[in-house]
XYZ file of C-alpha atoms in Angstrom:
690
model
C 190.587 45.596 20.452
C 192.107 41.992 20.432
C 191.883 41.479 17.225
C 193.326 44.822 16.216
C 196.325 44.341 18.441
C 196.896 40.457 17.003
C 196.534 41.405 13.401
C 198.962 44.445 13.801
C 201.493 42.197 16.299
C 202.222 39.993 13.442
C 203.609 42.759 11.033
C 205.496 45.021 13.430
C 208.593 44.671 15.740
C 208.462 44.087 19.008
C 209.058 47.424 20.325
C 205.883 48.826 18.043
C 203.832 46.141 19.315
C 204.717 47.132 23.506
C 204.194 50.956 22.409
C 200.552 50.516 20.173
C 199.859 48.056 23.227
C 200.790 51.079 25.872
C 198.827 53.421 24.122
C 195.636 51.501 23.749
C 195.669 50.604 27.660
C 196.430 54.383 28.117
C 193.092 55.437 26.153
C 191.621 52.681 27.705
C 191.236 53.872 31.277
C 192.975 52.670 34.756
C 191.712 49.146 35.046
C 191.967 47.164 31.580
C 193.618 44.358 30.471
C 194.528 43.844 27.057
C 196.660 41.297 25.401
C 199.279 41.417 22.771
C 201.109 38.811 20.420
C 204.099 39.762 19.714
C 206.556 38.857 16.910
C 210.225 39.787 17.759
C 212.471 42.117 15.594
C 216.027 42.251 15.393
C 218.640 43.747 17.775
C 216.996 46.740 18.308
C 213.790 45.709 19.194
C 215.059 43.784 22.323
C 213.774 40.437 20.304
C 215.348 37.388 20.411
C 216.036 37.602 16.864
C 214.377 37.529 13.599
C 210.852 35.959 14.032
C 211.010 34.755 17.476
C 208.377 35.640 19.920
C 209.437 38.273 22.740
C 207.529 37.315 25.815
C 207.093 40.290 27.940
C 204.782 42.129 30.432
C 204.067 45.590 29.783
C 202.792 46.532 33.536
C 201.188 50.365 33.322
C 200.543 52.298 36.898
C 197.527 54.174 37.449
C 199.427 57.032 39.271
C 200.961 59.073 36.461
C 200.127 56.609 34.498
C 203.847 55.506 33.843
C 204.849 52.631 31.245
C 207.475 50.488 31.382
C 208.558 46.897 30.315
C 210.003 44.017 32.651
C 210.393 40.645 32.069
C 207.626 38.144 32.650
C 205.666 38.219 35.731
C 202.072 38.571 37.491
C 201.758 42.073 38.866
C 200.463 42.624 42.346
C 198.183 45.177 44.002
C 194.817 46.343 42.820
C 196.367 49.788 41.350
C 198.202 48.481 38.411
C 196.954 46.320 35.063
C 198.872 43.886 33.571
C 199.650 43.741 29.687
C 201.137 39.793 29.153
C 202.416 39.696 25.293
C 201.991 35.814 25.127
C 199.565 35.475 22.400
C 196.117 35.535 22.172
C 193.588 35.097 25.501
C 191.612 31.465 25.807
C 188.826 33.574 24.456
C 190.506 33.804 21.001
C 193.232 30.654 20.573
C 190.416 28.040 22.171
C 188.005 28.735 18.653
C 190.827 29.307 16.447
C 192.309 26.038 17.043
C 189.051 24.736 16.696
C 188.121 25.981 13.571
C 191.698 24.593 12.255
C 191.250 21.302 13.224
C 187.351 21.568 11.851
C 188.873 22.646 8.375
C 191.836 20.537 8.650
C 189.192 17.264 8.883
C 186.728 18.644 5.930
C 190.325 18.741 3.761
C 190.714 14.954 5.035
C 187.400 13.955 3.718
C 187.325 11.788 0.301
C 185.440 13.836 -2.176
C 184.462 10.472 -3.841
C 183.601 7.327 -2.068
C 184.934 3.787 -2.457
C 182.108 2.993 -4.284
C 181.902 5.468 -6.875
C 185.531 4.995 -7.700
C 184.937 1.378 -8.361
C 182.037 2.235 -10.870
C 184.098 5.119 -12.763
C 187.125 5.585 -14.707
C 190.165 5.570 -12.768
C 191.075 8.581 -11.613
C 188.061 9.850 -9.942
C 188.431 12.713 -7.464
C 185.096 14.481 -6.991
C 181.636 12.512 -6.889
C 178.388 13.163 -7.061
C 177.865 14.234 -3.753
C 180.280 16.228 -3.172
C 179.556 19.545 -4.994
C 178.218 22.288 -3.335
C 176.204 25.315 -5.324
C 175.649 28.912 -4.457
C 171.985 29.091 -5.267
C 172.498 31.438 -8.030
C 175.487 31.745 -10.903
C 178.539 33.417 -8.661
C 180.924 34.342 -11.361
C 180.866 37.620 -12.224
C 180.407 38.661 -16.293
C 184.011 39.779 -16.604
C 185.311 36.562 -15.258
C 184.860 35.201 -18.833
C 186.193 38.173 -20.577
C 190.167 38.481 -22.151
C 191.906 40.795 -19.330
C 192.792 42.962 -22.374
C 189.073 43.550 -23.118
C 187.717 44.215 -19.386
C 187.576 48.018 -19.141
C 188.654 49.178 -15.569
C 186.892 51.047 -13.293
C 189.055 53.861 -13.358
C 188.626 54.091 -17.348
C 184.911 53.850 -16.734
C 184.719 56.295 -13.679
C 187.157 58.777 -16.499
C 184.727 58.452 -19.011
C 181.480 58.695 -16.889
C 183.345 62.134 -15.325
C 183.643 63.491 -19.123
C 179.274 62.995 -19.095
C 179.254 64.556 -15.952
C 178.545 61.745 -14.258
C 181.207 62.455 -11.761
C 182.730 59.436 -11.574
C 180.581 57.714 -9.647
C 181.670 54.023 -9.390
C 177.762 52.502 -9.067
C 176.749 54.391 -12.471
C 176.661 52.172 -15.375
C 178.828 52.293 -18.001
C 178.819 54.990 -20.351
C 178.331 54.451 -23.883
C 181.805 55.421 -24.691
C 182.885 52.588 -21.881
C 180.995 50.564 -24.010
C 182.188 51.445 -26.979
C 186.123 51.075 -25.423
C 184.838 47.529 -24.189
C 184.164 46.687 -27.992
C 187.124 47.950 -29.584
C 189.134 45.993 -27.147
C 187.484 42.626 -28.197
C 189.202 40.092 -29.472
C 188.218 39.251 -33.300
C 188.182 35.243 -32.712
C 186.940 34.599 -36.412
C 190.401 36.347 -37.494
C 192.643 34.728 -34.381
C 191.913 31.419 -35.153
C 192.361 31.851 -38.902
C 195.885 33.077 -37.981
C 196.753 30.302 -36.101
C 195.990 27.803 -38.758
C 199.522 26.174 -38.307
C 199.989 26.532 -35.058
C 198.900 22.872 -32.617
C 197.808 21.987 -29.303
C 200.918 19.666 -28.202
C 199.421 18.168 -25.117
C 202.171 15.868 -23.946
C 201.780 12.274 -24.714
C 201.595 10.876 -21.354
C 198.886 13.145 -20.658
C 197.209 12.602 -24.004
C 197.110 8.962 -23.476
C 195.591 9.285 -20.141
C 192.908 11.250 -21.662
C 192.821 8.389 -24.077
C 192.719 5.834 -21.476
C 189.445 8.026 -19.821
C 187.469 8.058 -23.565
C 187.814 4.291 -23.578
C 185.855 3.474 -20.399
C 183.384 5.629 -21.782
C 182.897 5.139 -25.861
C 181.899 2.604 -27.807
C 182.315 1.322 -31.443
C 179.138 2.691 -33.402
C 178.457 5.713 -31.144
C 177.762 9.486 -32.502
C 180.066 11.834 -31.380
C 180.087 16.173 -31.506
C 183.456 18.056 -30.379
C 183.200 20.817 -29.779
C 186.244 23.307 -30.282
C 187.435 20.408 -32.259
C 191.196 20.875 -33.766
C 194.293 18.376 -34.852
C 194.013 15.675 -32.167
C 190.793 14.140 -30.779
C 192.760 11.926 -28.235
C 190.158 8.982 -29.033
C 191.359 5.458 -27.683
C 193.026 3.228 -30.503
C 191.030 1.164 -33.182
C 187.547 3.098 -31.849
C 185.563 3.123 -34.858
C 182.697 5.798 -34.412
C 179.902 5.795 -36.288
C 179.589 9.496 -36.990
C 181.831 11.989 -35.244
C 181.286 15.777 -36.147
C 183.858 18.229 -35.460
C 182.512 21.859 -34.278
C 184.546 25.282 -33.999
C 186.256 27.927 -35.523
C 189.921 26.368 -36.196
C 188.749 24.753 -39.362
C 192.569 23.960 -40.643
C 193.362 21.643 -37.556
C 189.970 20.028 -38.234
C 191.067 19.492 -41.240
C 194.140 17.274 -40.318
C 191.868 15.232 -37.714
C 191.528 11.777 -39.770
C 189.089 11.322 -36.668
C 186.521 13.406 -37.962
C 183.223 12.457 -40.145
C 181.445 16.189 -40.428
C 183.180 19.570 -39.656
C 180.986 22.712 -38.517
C 182.431 26.281 -38.834
C 180.749 27.205 -35.737
C 181.844 30.256 -33.441
C 180.890 28.805 -29.902
C 180.724 32.555 -28.304
C 178.170 33.655 -30.321
C 175.069 32.792 -28.449
C 171.295 33.563 -27.813
C 171.486 34.721 -24.599
C 170.142 31.498 -21.981
C 169.200 29.236 -24.868
C 172.128 28.119 -26.527
C 174.788 28.341 -29.224
C 173.569 30.654 -32.341
C 174.389 28.761 -35.052
C 171.176 27.145 -37.197
C 173.455 24.479 -38.557
C 174.641 23.007 -34.945
C 170.679 22.960 -34.381
C 170.215 21.286 -37.571
C 172.185 18.399 -36.180
C 168.771 18.065 -34.079
C 167.648 17.302 -30.477
C 168.870 13.912 -28.352
C 170.976 12.983 -31.701
C 174.713 11.691 -30.314
C 175.784 9.566 -27.495
C 178.172 11.924 -26.517
C 179.801 15.325 -26.866
C 184.022 15.862 -25.954
C 184.825 19.437 -25.277
C 188.647 19.260 -24.546
C 191.098 22.407 -24.360
C 188.234 24.871 -25.180
C 186.818 25.559 -21.721
C 189.328 28.609 -21.301
C 188.654 30.304 -24.929
C 184.379 30.548 -23.972
C 182.708 33.667 -22.809
C 179.445 32.345 -22.089
C 180.134 28.845 -21.126
C 176.363 27.970 -19.773
C 175.001 28.534 -23.624
C 177.331 26.171 -24.992
C 176.699 23.528 -22.013
C 172.511 24.424 -22.799
C 173.346 23.244 -26.511
C 174.986 20.139 -25.595
C 172.192 19.207 -23.124
C 169.730 19.756 -26.215
C 172.308 17.835 -28.661
C 172.977 14.442 -26.315
C 170.562 12.038 -26.387
C 168.672 10.792 -22.754
C 171.703 9.394 -21.184
C 174.738 10.445 -23.754
C 177.380 11.556 -22.047
C 179.596 15.055 -21.848
C 182.992 15.242 -20.917
C 185.081 18.475 -20.523
C 189.004 17.712 -20.473
C 191.491 20.754 -19.467
C 195.123 21.226 -18.490
C 196.541 23.705 -16.817
C 196.694 27.289 -16.952
C 199.556 28.032 -18.535
C 199.798 24.694 -20.593
C 199.632 26.311 -23.829
C 199.655 29.895 -22.812
C 202.436 30.732 -24.703
C 200.626 30.349 -28.004
C 196.902 30.855 -27.620
C 197.273 32.919 -24.281
C 194.868 35.826 -25.808
C 192.181 34.338 -26.217
C 191.748 32.872 -23.023
C 189.705 34.505 -20.979
C 190.402 35.965 -17.333
C 188.837 33.406 -15.275
C 191.709 30.580 -16.807
C 194.638 32.955 -16.288
C 193.728 33.718 -12.941
C 192.292 30.625 -11.337
C 194.227 27.328 -10.717
C 193.002 23.802 -11.441
C 190.971 23.098 -8.705
C 189.026 26.042 -9.286
C 188.852 25.517 -13.155
C 187.290 21.839 -12.122
C 184.428 23.408 -9.667
C 184.095 25.749 -13.163
C 183.479 23.583 -15.388
C 180.946 21.565 -12.768
C 179.578 25.202 -12.100
C 179.199 24.992 -16.080
C 176.420 22.316 -15.357
C 174.818 22.702 -12.523
C 173.795 26.350 -13.437
C 173.024 25.444 -17.553
C 170.635 22.747 -17.055
C 170.479 21.477 -12.990
C 169.027 18.807 -12.420
C 168.965 18.030 -15.994
C 172.543 16.616 -15.801
C 173.259 13.306 -13.292
C 176.001 11.622 -12.403
C 178.113 15.338 -11.882
C 181.947 14.191 -11.211
C 185.298 15.147 -11.758
C 188.523 13.424 -12.372
C 192.279 13.947 -11.978
C 193.653 11.539 -14.587
C 196.944 13.427 -14.687
C 200.360 10.949 -14.860
C 201.817 9.940 -12.027
C 203.906 12.597 -10.405
C 202.358 15.401 -12.337
C 200.929 17.713 -9.447
C 197.892 19.819 -9.759
C 198.235 23.805 -9.894
C 197.475 24.988 -6.698
C 198.035 29.017 -7.694
C 201.201 29.107 -5.653
C 204.136 30.752 -7.128
C 206.636 28.561 -4.827
C 204.753 25.410 -6.075
C 205.087 26.628 -9.684
C 208.775 27.116 -8.918
C 209.092 23.431 -7.250
C 207.233 21.628 -10.134
C 208.651 22.566 -13.240
C 209.231 20.417 -16.031
C 207.239 17.844 -14.549
C 205.014 17.017 -16.900
C 201.164 18.353 -18.033
C 198.054 17.745 -16.101
C 195.098 16.548 -17.325
C 191.389 16.273 -15.876
C 187.770 15.933 -16.960
C 184.587 16.795 -15.553
C 181.746 14.985 -17.181
C 177.669 14.458 -16.764
C 175.256 12.453 -18.469
C 171.734 13.994 -19.635
C 168.741 13.287 -17.665
C 165.789 12.169 -19.148
C 162.985 14.396 -19.294
C 159.363 13.585 -18.477
C 157.009 13.973 -21.434
C 153.800 14.510 -18.326
C 153.623 14.701 -15.146
C 154.050 11.731 -13.181
C 151.182 11.804 -10.456
C 153.223 9.467 -7.919
C 156.088 12.192 -8.026
C 154.667 15.362 -9.479
C 157.525 17.574 -8.516
C 160.080 15.672 -10.088
C 158.436 15.566 -13.628
C 157.720 19.516 -12.786
C 161.695 19.775 -11.875
C 162.144 18.292 -15.601
C 159.909 20.480 -17.386
C 161.920 23.566 -15.982
C 165.562 22.115 -16.330
C 165.819 23.921 -19.659
C 163.776 27.426 -18.654
C 165.547 30.421 -19.582
C 165.358 33.681 -17.217
C 164.866 31.365 -13.823
C 167.858 30.757 -11.447
C 168.051 27.164 -10.191
C 167.095 29.044 -6.882
C 163.678 29.875 -8.080
C 163.303 26.717 -10.112
C 163.660 24.880 -6.538
C 161.122 26.943 -4.400
C 158.168 27.135 -7.804
C 158.470 23.355 -8.790
C 156.684 22.078 -4.796
C 154.393 25.193 -5.089
C 153.458 23.578 -8.494
C 153.328 20.086 -7.119
C 150.813 21.004 -4.514
C 148.349 22.345 -7.279
C 148.555 19.652 -9.101
C 147.500 17.355 -6.545
C 144.950 19.435 -5.566
C 143.525 20.059 -9.225
C 140.095 18.142 -9.461
C 139.976 17.591 -13.292
C 142.450 15.964 -15.551
C 142.073 19.270 -17.851
C 143.201 21.316 -14.667
C 146.432 18.690 -14.574
C 146.917 19.076 -17.892
C 146.853 22.968 -18.158
C 149.494 23.003 -15.122
C 151.718 21.101 -17.086
C 151.546 23.071 -20.233
C 151.797 26.476 -17.795
C 155.102 25.645 -16.847
C 156.354 27.022 -20.154
C 154.722 30.405 -19.230
C 157.227 31.090 -15.902
C 160.116 32.627 -18.038
C 157.791 35.226 -19.038
C 156.720 35.952 -15.547
C 160.486 35.923 -13.666
C 160.821 38.427 -16.904
C 159.329 40.594 -14.400
C 159.784 39.358 -11.075
C 163.619 39.644 -11.605
C 163.327 43.393 -11.620
C 161.559 43.236 -8.071
C 165.223 41.290 -6.398
C 165.690 45.071 -5.329
C 162.549 45.794 -3.476
C 161.271 44.211 -0.108
C 159.771 41.188 -2.346
C 161.066 38.159 -1.701
C 162.017 35.038 -3.554
C 159.708 32.497 -1.574
C 156.562 35.581 -2.548
C 158.351 35.317 -6.151
C 157.857 31.884 -6.693
C 154.314 31.821 -4.836
C 153.652 34.394 -7.457
C 154.622 32.571 -10.310
C 153.079 29.201 -8.963
C 149.641 30.954 -8.555
C 149.090 32.345 -12.250
C 150.664 29.119 -13.929
C 147.895 26.839 -12.161
C 145.479 29.521 -13.246
C 143.475 28.174 -16.656
C 143.117 31.426 -18.085
C 146.884 32.750 -17.568
C 148.619 32.367 -21.143
C 151.104 35.099 -20.375
C 149.592 37.280 -22.914
C 151.092 40.441 -23.864
C 148.122 42.001 -21.993
C 148.649 39.910 -19.238
C 152.401 40.408 -18.831
C 151.600 44.807 -18.476
C 149.325 43.908 -16.109
C 151.920 42.360 -13.935
C 154.151 45.412 -14.390
C 152.036 47.414 -13.456
C 150.437 45.289 -10.559
C 154.364 45.175 -9.475
C 154.928 49.057 -9.891
C 157.343 48.350 -13.015
C 155.352 50.284 -15.209
C 153.130 53.273 -14.119
C 149.723 52.102 -12.796
C 146.510 53.135 -14.952
C 144.342 55.110 -13.478
C 141.442 53.422 -14.319
C 142.399 50.013 -12.210
C 146.077 49.769 -10.940
C 146.248 52.864 -9.322
C 142.798 52.685 -7.602
C 143.595 48.965 -6.711
C 146.942 49.846 -4.962
C 145.744 52.848 -3.041
C 142.708 51.135 -1.808
C 144.489 48.219 -0.703
C 147.938 50.332 0.999
C 147.676 48.139 4.163
C 147.372 44.895 3.254
C 150.153 42.554 3.778
C 152.391 41.661 0.924
C 151.718 38.382 0.614
C 148.235 39.087 0.544
C 148.689 41.335 -1.960
C 150.458 38.931 -3.573
C 147.940 36.184 -3.676
C 145.624 39.240 -4.920
C 147.379 40.248 -7.730
C 147.217 36.172 -8.572
C 143.515 36.471 -8.881
C 143.275 39.779 -11.047
C 146.047 39.037 -13.090
C 144.603 36.366 -15.493
C 141.520 38.208 -15.722
C 143.267 40.746 -18.355
C 144.133 39.594 -22.196
C 140.701 37.452 -22.277
C 138.785 39.610 -25.438
C 136.197 38.633 -23.627
C 133.696 41.608 -23.031
C 132.157 40.087 -20.096
C 135.305 39.713 -18.108
C 136.462 43.092 -19.057
C 133.191 44.631 -17.553
C 134.151 42.499 -14.460
C 137.183 44.199 -14.011
C 135.488 47.568 -13.810
C 133.225 46.689 -11.356
C 135.868 44.882 -9.375
C 137.640 48.176 -9.016
C 134.355 50.261 -8.727
C 133.051 47.863 -5.877
C 136.310 48.611 -3.812
C 135.659 51.186 -1.857
C 131.660 50.340 -0.739
C 132.668 47.041 -0.211
C 135.493 48.346 2.579
C 132.836 50.895 4.233
C 130.154 47.966 4.628
C 132.888 45.377 6.103
C 133.727 48.330 8.220
C 130.755 49.374 9.704
C 130.083 45.790 10.564
C 133.457 45.704 12.540
C 134.565 48.936 13.518
C 137.221 47.145 15.548
C 138.013 44.874 12.517
C 141.860 46.513 11.210
C 142.023 48.251 7.899
C 144.358 45.239 6.551
C 141.911 42.708 7.539
C 138.958 44.637 5.825
C 140.632 45.152 2.756
C 141.841 41.393 3.324
C 137.703 40.084 3.421
C 136.517 42.985 1.029
C 138.969 41.894 -2.256
C 138.908 37.775 -1.297
C 135.422 38.161 -1.269
C 135.149 40.518 -5.032
C 137.334 38.214 -6.270
C 135.365 35.181 -5.942
C 132.133 37.125 -6.495
C 132.353 39.939 -8.983
C 135.810 38.779 -11.031
C 134.670 35.688 -12.707
C 132.086 36.569 -14.740
C 128.427 34.817 -14.680
C 128.405 34.468 -10.792
C 127.550 37.591 -9.427
C 125.971 40.905 -10.639
C 127.636 44.231 -8.531
C 123.943 44.244 -7.229
C 123.804 40.901 -6.248
C 127.268 40.854 -4.405
C 125.616 44.175 -2.776
C 122.800 42.276 -1.178
C 124.456 38.956 -0.311
C 127.323 41.409 1.653
C 124.521 43.262 3.509
C 122.969 40.436 4.574
C 126.000 39.423 6.309
C 126.502 39.856 9.862
C 129.826 41.029 12.096
C 129.889 37.140 12.974
C 130.328 36.040 9.531
C 132.155 38.617 8.066
C 134.814 37.524 11.201
C 134.225 34.209 10.524
C 135.431 34.055 6.969
C 138.785 36.292 8.280
C 139.462 32.818 10.544
C 138.800 30.444 7.602
C 140.910 32.884 5.547
C 144.257 33.050 7.991
C 143.460 29.587 8.945
C 143.866 28.393 5.397
C 146.488 30.344 5.247
C 148.473 28.641 8.581
C 147.060 25.617 6.697
C 149.113 25.660 3.755
C 152.087 26.602 5.668
C 151.910 23.681 7.874
C 151.069 21.606 4.477
C 154.201 22.959 2.497
C 156.181 21.866 5.778
C 154.491 18.333 5.470
C 155.488 17.691 2.113
C 159.073 19.112 2.398
C 159.443 16.760 5.423
C 157.815 13.899 3.131
C 160.655 14.823 0.277
C 163.593 14.457 2.423
C 162.153 11.490 4.147
C 161.859 10.114 0.266
C 165.201 11.171 -0.306
C 167.011 9.349 2.650
C 165.093 6.307 1.299
C 166.458 6.802 -2.283
C 169.846 7.274 -0.834
C 169.926 4.172 1.642
C 168.594 2.267 -1.562
C 171.994 3.613 -3.050
C 174.061 2.899 -0.407
C 172.637 -0.658 -0.435
C 172.964 -0.906 -4.203
C 176.973 0.362 -3.594
C 177.345 -2.356 -0.863
C 176.323 -4.857 -3.186
C 178.214 -3.757 -5.715
C 181.636 -3.494 -3.294
C 181.174 -6.872 -2.430
C 180.552 -8.523 -6.186
C 183.854 -6.701 -6.576
C 185.711 -8.365 -3.733
C 184.637 -11.594 -5.128
C 185.283 -10.838 -8.645
C 188.341 -12.711 -10.647
C 188.682 -11.004 -13.643
C 188.403 -6.909 -15.019
C 188.627 -4.843 -17.671
C 191.690 -3.001 -18.242
C 190.825 0.193 -20.193
C 194.401 0.943 -20.714
C 194.900 -2.069 -23.023
C 191.207 -2.848 -23.332
C 191.182 -6.763 -22.530
C 189.654 -8.627 -19.328
C 192.816 -9.628 -17.152
C 192.558 -12.217 -13.837
C 192.853 -10.298 -10.687
C 195.712 -11.301 -8.183
C 194.316 -12.131 -4.953
C-alpha cells in the first residue's frame, strides 16, 4: 500500500494524491494510518508551485467518515486517524537511503587495481577480477539479429492465428514466420560488395590511441590474423610482422591494406553452432598458429560472436592474445548501420564492453586468461551512456575507442595428479553443448573419481571420457524443464563418464533417453524398470541410471543376457527384501534391491540368477538393514567429502590470490624504485622524473 501510494503520488498533482490517499484510508477501515509522498502541482492544486512538495495532513474522522484538509498537525483523540503527506515513513526511507549509499559505494569501487594498471597498457578500465557472469549465456537470439530481420511477436501471432494457433505468444514460430524472417535476412556477401568503395574512417586521434595500444603487445616477427579486416589495421608505425592474414568479406578494402600479406574471403556469420566459423580455408591455417588475433570494429556485425571467438581460440598459440577493439555505436552507422545488429544499436559503450567480455567467457571459459577491458579514448571524449541528453551535450567531441582482450590459456594434455580438477576443466574449455555452469559442476565430481581410481587405466579412461560429455548433455539439457536439478545432471554425467564401459555409442545414448523418459520406454526393459522403481528417491534413480546405461551397446551376448536377468529379477528381489524387513519403506526396498542386483547381476561373470537368489535368501533382516545403513552413510560421506573438497579448493584459491598480491606488491615497489620506463607512443625508453 505504501509503495502503491508512493509510486502514483510522484506522477500526480497534489490534490489527486490527497484524494487517492483519502480513498485508500476510507476503504481501509476506521483505524489505519497511511503515508503518501505528495508532489505539488500548479496553482489549481493548492500546491506551492510546479515540482514543489506540499506538506499536508489529511485527517479522517470515524464519525460519518468525513474528510477534510488542513495544515500539518498531529490530530488528537482516539477516534481520528492522520495521513501525513511528508514522504515515505522511516520503514521505507531508511532502506532506500541505505541502498542508494551502497549503490554509490559500489560505483566508486575501482574495477582495476593500481598494480594491474602498472603492468598493462594505459587506459585499463576493467581488471581481471571485476567481471561477473551469470551461469549461462544471458543474451536473447534476437540481440544478434538486425532489427529488420526480427519478426515481431505481433507478426508471429498473426501468422500462427491463421494456422489455428489462436495467436498464443508461447507457441513456436510457424514455418511462415520462419520464412518471413529468412526473407528479411540481409545478404552480407552482396552488401559488402556494394560497400567496396566505402571506408570506416576512424578519426586520427582514436586511430593513434589504438596504434599505441597495439604497440604495447605486438612485436616484430609475430604472426597475426585479423578478423573483419578492411583498408586499415591501425598497426604501429615501423612494426614488421612475420605474417598478417586478413579475414572477412571486405575483399576490396583488404586489397587496399598494405599491411596484409594474405587474404581469406570468409563469411564470419556462417558458423557451425557451438564449434566455430564454418570455413575450410580458416581451418587450414592450423591450430595454435598465430601470436595475436585482432578484431577491430567488427563485433557489431556478428550474428554468432561466440563461434568467432571459439575459432580465434583454436587458431591462437597458447599464450597468444586476442584484442577486440570498437568505437561508439553511431560512429559509422550512417555507412554500415544496415549490417549492424540490434545489440549494437540499442546498447551503450559500457554494455558493449561487457558483451565483448562475455563472448570470451562463454566461448572457452577459463581457456581465456587475463580478461581485461580498456578505455583508450582520446582525452576529453566521453563514453556513450545511452542517454539522450549526454549525446546532445557531447556532440563533436571526438570518437571514443575501447579494447577488450584476453590470452589463450595452456590446455593440459594429461590430467595432473596434483590438481585433477584444473586439468579436467581445461579439457572442457571447448566442449560444445555444455554451459559454463555444467562444466563447473561436473569437473569436481570427475576429479573425485580420478582421485578414487585404483589403476592407471581407470585414470586414463576418465581423461578420455571427458570428450563424451557433450553427447550426454544433448539429452540432459532437455531435462531442464523437469524436476531434474543441474546438480543431479552433473552427477549423472560424471558417473557415466567415469565408467570404463561407457563410450557414448548410439545404443547407450538411446538407452539414456529412454531411462530419462525422453523417448518412449521399451516394454522389454525400461518400462518395467521405471514402474517397479517408482518409489525411489530421484538421486537414487540417477545412480541406478549410471549403473545400467553403460551396460548397453557392448555387443557382448553375456552382457545382453545380464540386462534381461536384471529386469526379470527385480520383482522377486523386492518381494524377498520386503518379507525380511516388513517395516522398510518401498523406496528403501527398491534402493537395496537395485543396488544388490546392479552389483551382482549387471556385471557378467559375478553371479548367476540362482546364485544371487540363494545369497539373498541367506541374508537376515539385520544384514539387509545394515546394508541400507551403509548405503545411506556412503551418500552422506560423499556429500561431506564434496564439501571438504570445495573448502580445500577455496583455501587453495585464497593462497594463490595471496601469492598474486605479494607479487603485485613487489612489482609496485619495483616501479616506485625504477628510474626508466618504456613510452609506447614513441617506442623509446625515457627517464622518470621524480
